[in-house]
Short mmCIF file of C-alpha atoms in Angstrom, two decimals:
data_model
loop_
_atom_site.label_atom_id
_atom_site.label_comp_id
_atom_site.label_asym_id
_atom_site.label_seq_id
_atom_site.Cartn_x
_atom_site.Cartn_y
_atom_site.Cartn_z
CA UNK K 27 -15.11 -34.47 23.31
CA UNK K 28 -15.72 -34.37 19.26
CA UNK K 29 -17.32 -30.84 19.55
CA UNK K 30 -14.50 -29.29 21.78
CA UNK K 31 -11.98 -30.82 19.15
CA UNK K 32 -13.34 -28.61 16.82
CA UNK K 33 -12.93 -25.17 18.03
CA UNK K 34 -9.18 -25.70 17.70
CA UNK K 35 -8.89 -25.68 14.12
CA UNK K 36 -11.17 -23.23 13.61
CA UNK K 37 -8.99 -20.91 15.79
CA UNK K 38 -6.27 -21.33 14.06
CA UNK K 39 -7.98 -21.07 10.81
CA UNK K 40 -8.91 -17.89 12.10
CA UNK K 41 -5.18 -16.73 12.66
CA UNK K 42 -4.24 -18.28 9.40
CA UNK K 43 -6.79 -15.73 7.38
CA UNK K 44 -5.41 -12.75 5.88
CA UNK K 45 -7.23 -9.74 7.91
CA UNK K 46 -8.12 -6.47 5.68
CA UNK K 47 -6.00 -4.24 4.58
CA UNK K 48 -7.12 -1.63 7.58
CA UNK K 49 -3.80 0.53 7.62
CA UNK K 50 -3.20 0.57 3.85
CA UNK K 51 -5.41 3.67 3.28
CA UNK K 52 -4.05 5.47 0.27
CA UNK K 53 -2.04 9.03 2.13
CA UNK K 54 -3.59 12.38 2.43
CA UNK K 55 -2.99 14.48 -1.11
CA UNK K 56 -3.32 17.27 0.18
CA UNK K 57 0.06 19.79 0.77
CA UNK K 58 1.05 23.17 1.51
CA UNK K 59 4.07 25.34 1.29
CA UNK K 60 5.52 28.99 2.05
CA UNK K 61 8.04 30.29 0.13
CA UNK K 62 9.20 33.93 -0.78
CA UNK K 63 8.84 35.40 -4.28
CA UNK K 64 11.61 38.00 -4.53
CA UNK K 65 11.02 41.30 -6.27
CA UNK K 66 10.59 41.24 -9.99
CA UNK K 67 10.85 37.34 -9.56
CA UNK K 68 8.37 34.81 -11.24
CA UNK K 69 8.23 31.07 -9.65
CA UNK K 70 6.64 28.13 -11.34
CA UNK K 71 5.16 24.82 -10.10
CA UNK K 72 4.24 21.45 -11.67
CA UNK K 73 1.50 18.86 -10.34
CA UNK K 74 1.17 15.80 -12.49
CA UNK K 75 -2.79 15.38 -12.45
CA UNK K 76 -5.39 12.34 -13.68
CA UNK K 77 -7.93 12.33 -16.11
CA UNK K 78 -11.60 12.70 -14.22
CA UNK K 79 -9.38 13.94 -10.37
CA UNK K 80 -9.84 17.74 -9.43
CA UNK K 81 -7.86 20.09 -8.22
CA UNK K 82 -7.73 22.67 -5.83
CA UNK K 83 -5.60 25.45 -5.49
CA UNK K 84 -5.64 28.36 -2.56
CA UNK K 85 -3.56 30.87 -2.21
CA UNK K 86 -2.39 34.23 0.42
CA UNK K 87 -0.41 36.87 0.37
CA UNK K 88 0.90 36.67 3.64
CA UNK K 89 3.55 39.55 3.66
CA UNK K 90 5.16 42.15 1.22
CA UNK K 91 3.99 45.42 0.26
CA UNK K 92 0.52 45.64 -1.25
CA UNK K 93 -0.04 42.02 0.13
CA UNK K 94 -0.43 41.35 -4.41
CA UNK K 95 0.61 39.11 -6.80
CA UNK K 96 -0.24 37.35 -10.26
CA UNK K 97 -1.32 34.13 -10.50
CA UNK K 98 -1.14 31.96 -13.86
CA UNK K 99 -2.92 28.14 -13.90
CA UNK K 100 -2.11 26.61 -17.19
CA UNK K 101 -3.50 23.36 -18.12
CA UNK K 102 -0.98 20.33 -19.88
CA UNK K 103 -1.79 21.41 -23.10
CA UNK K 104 -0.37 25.25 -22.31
CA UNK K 105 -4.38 27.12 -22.14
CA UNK K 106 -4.54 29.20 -19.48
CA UNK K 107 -7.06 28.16 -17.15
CA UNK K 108 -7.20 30.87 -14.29
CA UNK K 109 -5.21 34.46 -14.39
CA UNK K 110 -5.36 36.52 -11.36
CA UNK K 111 -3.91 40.12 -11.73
CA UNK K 112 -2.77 42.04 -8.74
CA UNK K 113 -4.70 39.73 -6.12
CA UNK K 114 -3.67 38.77 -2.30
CA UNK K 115 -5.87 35.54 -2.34
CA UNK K 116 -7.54 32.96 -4.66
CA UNK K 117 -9.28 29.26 -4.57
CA UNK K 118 -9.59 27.65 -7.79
CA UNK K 119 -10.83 24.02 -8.78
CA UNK K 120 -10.31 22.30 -12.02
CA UNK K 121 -11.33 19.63 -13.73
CA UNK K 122 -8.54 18.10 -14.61
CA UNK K 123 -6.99 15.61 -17.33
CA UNK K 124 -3.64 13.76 -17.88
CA UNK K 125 -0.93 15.38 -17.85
CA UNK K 126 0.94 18.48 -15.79
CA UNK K 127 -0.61 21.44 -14.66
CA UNK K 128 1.68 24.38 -14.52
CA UNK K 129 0.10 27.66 -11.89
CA UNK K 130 2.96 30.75 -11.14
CA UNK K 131 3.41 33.10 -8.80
CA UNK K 132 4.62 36.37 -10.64
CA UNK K 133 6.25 39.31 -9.07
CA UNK K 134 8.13 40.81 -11.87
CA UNK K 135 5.54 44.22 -11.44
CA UNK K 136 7.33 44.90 -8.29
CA UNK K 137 10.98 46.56 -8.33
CA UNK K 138 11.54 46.94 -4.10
CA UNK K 139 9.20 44.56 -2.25
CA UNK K 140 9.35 40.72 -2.25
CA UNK K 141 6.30 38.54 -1.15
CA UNK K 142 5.86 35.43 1.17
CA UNK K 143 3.14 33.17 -0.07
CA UNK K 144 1.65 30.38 0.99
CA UNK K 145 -0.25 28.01 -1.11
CA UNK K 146 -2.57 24.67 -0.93
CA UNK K 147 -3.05 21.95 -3.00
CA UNK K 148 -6.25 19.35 -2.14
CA UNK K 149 -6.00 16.50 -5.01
CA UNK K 150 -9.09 14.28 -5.17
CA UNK K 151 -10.20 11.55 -6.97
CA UNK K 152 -6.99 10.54 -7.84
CA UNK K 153 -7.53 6.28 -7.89
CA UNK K 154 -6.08 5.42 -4.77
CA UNK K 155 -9.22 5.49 -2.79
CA UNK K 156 -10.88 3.33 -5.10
CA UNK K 157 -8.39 0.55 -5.23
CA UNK K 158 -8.44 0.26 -1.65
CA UNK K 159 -12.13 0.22 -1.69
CA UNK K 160 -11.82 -2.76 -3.83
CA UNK K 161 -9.09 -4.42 -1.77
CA UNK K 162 -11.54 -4.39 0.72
CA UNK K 163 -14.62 -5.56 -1.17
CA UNK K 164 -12.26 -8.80 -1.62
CA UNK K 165 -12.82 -10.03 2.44
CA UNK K 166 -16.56 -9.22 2.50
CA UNK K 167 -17.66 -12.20 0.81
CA UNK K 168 -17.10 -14.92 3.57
CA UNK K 169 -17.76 -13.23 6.73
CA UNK K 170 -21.20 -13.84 7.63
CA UNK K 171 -19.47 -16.44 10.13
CA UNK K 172 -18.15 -13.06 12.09
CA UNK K 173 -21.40 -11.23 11.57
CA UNK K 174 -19.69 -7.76 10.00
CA UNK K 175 -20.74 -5.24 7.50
CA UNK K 176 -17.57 -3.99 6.44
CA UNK K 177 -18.75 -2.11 3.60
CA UNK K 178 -20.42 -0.16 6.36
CA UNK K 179 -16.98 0.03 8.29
CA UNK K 180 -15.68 1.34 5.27
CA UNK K 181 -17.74 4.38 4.92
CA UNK K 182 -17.80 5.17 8.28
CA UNK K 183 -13.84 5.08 8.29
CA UNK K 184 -13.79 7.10 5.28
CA UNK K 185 -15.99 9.64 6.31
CA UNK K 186 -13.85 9.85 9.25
CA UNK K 187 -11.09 10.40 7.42
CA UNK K 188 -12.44 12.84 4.95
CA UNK K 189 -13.84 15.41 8.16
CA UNK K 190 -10.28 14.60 9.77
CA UNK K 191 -8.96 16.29 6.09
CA UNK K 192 -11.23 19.02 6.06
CA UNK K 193 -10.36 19.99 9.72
CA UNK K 194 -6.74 19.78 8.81
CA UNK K 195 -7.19 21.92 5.96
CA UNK K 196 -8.97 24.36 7.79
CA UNK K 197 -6.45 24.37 10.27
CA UNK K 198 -4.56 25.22 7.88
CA UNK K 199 -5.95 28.29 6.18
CA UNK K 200 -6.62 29.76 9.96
CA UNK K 201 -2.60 29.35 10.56
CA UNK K 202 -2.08 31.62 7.16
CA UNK K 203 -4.73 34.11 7.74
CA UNK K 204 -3.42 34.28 11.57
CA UNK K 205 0.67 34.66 9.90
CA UNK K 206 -0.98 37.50 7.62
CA UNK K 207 -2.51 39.27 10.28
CA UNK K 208 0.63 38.94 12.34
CA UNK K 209 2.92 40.44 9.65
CA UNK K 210 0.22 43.61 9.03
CA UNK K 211 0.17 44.23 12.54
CA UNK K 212 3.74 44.17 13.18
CA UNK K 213 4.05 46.29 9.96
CA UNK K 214 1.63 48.98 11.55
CA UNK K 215 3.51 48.87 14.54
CA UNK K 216 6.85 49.87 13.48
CA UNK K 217 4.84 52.94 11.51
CA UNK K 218 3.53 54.03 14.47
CA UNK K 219 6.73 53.51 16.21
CA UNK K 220 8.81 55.72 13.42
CA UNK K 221 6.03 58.79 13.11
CA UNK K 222 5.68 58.97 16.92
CA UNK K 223 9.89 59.34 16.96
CA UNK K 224 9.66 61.77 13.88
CA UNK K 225 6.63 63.56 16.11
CA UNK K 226 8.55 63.70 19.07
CA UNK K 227 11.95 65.51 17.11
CA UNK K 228 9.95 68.07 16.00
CA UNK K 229 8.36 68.75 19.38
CA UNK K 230 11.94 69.03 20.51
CA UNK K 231 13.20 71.20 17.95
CA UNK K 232 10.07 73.39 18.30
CA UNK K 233 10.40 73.69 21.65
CA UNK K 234 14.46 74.57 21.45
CA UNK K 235 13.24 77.21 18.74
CA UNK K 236 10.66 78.74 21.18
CA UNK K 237 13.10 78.98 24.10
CA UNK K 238 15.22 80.68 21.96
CA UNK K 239 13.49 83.10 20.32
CA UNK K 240 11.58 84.31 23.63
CA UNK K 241 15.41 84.15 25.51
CA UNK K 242 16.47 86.88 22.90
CA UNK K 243 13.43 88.86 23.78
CA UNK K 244 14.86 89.76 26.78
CA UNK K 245 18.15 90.27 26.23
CA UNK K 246 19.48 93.96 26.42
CA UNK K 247 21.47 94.29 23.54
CA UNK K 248 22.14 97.98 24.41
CA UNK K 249 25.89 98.09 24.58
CA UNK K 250 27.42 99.78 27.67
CA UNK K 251 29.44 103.08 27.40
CA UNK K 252 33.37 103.19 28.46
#
């Protein structure tokens, strides 16, 4: 009977055990957003940034004539880092350091035409991941009674995680390029739909014309004698 007495406190040492902090993974950093840019506008964005993190930036064009823009990346200190002139896409990484980064979208060159842009940011090595890497260093030390490698857990969950990133990132990209491609094909379309109509007036007025001119051909315009 002594044995069997002990596998109930165990158990419910078991149950009184904090388990690891499994769903506290530090949130995705990465974001995207579509705005429009009117004509002869200039728009401005801030991301506060870490010292040692990177970041990446990707832009489109996605509609507006010339499918252009300029793109300015300044860094805290007010240096320019990137400058794109007259460009439909870009992908930048930096380095970065404390303090705000600063990246516009200019379209003051353009006096008719506003643009609709979509842009990415991916933020890495910002310190969450590595606190919760710690947090979790904290509960292997005591489990050889279970028999686990969580370290090994770890990695695999955070390689898991980081492929389940990419492929939502990649994702995506393929919905902007797809949104692009829509709006220049739907932009070709309605050319083709306005020449074919301009075509297709002159073919009637050229064909009134000719009816016309070879009607008064044969008319007699020999007036008749009283």
């Amino acid at each position: 009977m002594g044995p069997r007495l002990l596998l109930v406190p165990l158990a419910c040492l078991a149950l009184l055990l904090p388990p690891p902090r499994a769903a506290e993974f530090s949130p995705s950093l990465d974001s995207d957003f579509t705005f429009t840019l009117p004509a002869g506008r200039k728009e401005c964005f801030y991301q506060p940034m870490r010292k040692e993190a990177s970041l990446e930036l990707e832009y489109q064009v996605l509609d507006g004539a010339g499918l252009d823009v300029d793109f300015h990346l300044l860094s805290p200190k007010g240096e320019t880092l990137v400058f794109d002139e007259r460009k439909s896409d870009g992908v930048h990484t930096v380095e970065t350091e404390d303090g705000d980064y600063m990246f516009c979208f200019d379209n003051t060159f353009s006096t008719i035409s506003e643009k609709v842009i979509f842009f990415e940011l991916i933020l890495d090595n910002m310190g969450e991941d590595g606190q919760d890497e710690e947090d979790w260093k904290k509960y292997v030390t005591g489990t050889d009674l279970l028999d686990m490698k969580l370290e090994d857990i770890l990695e695999s969950i955070n390689s898991v995680k980081a492929r389940l990133s990419k492929s939502v990132q990649i994702q995506t990209l393929l919905r902007a390029f797809e949104a692009r491609d829509r709006n220049i094909q739907e932009s070709n379309f309605d050319r083709v739909n306005f020449w074919s109509m301009v075509n297709l007036g002159v073919m009637v007025v050229v064909s009134a014309v000719q009816v016309y001119m070879l009607k008064s051909l044969f008319e007699d315009k020999r007036k008749s004698r009283t």
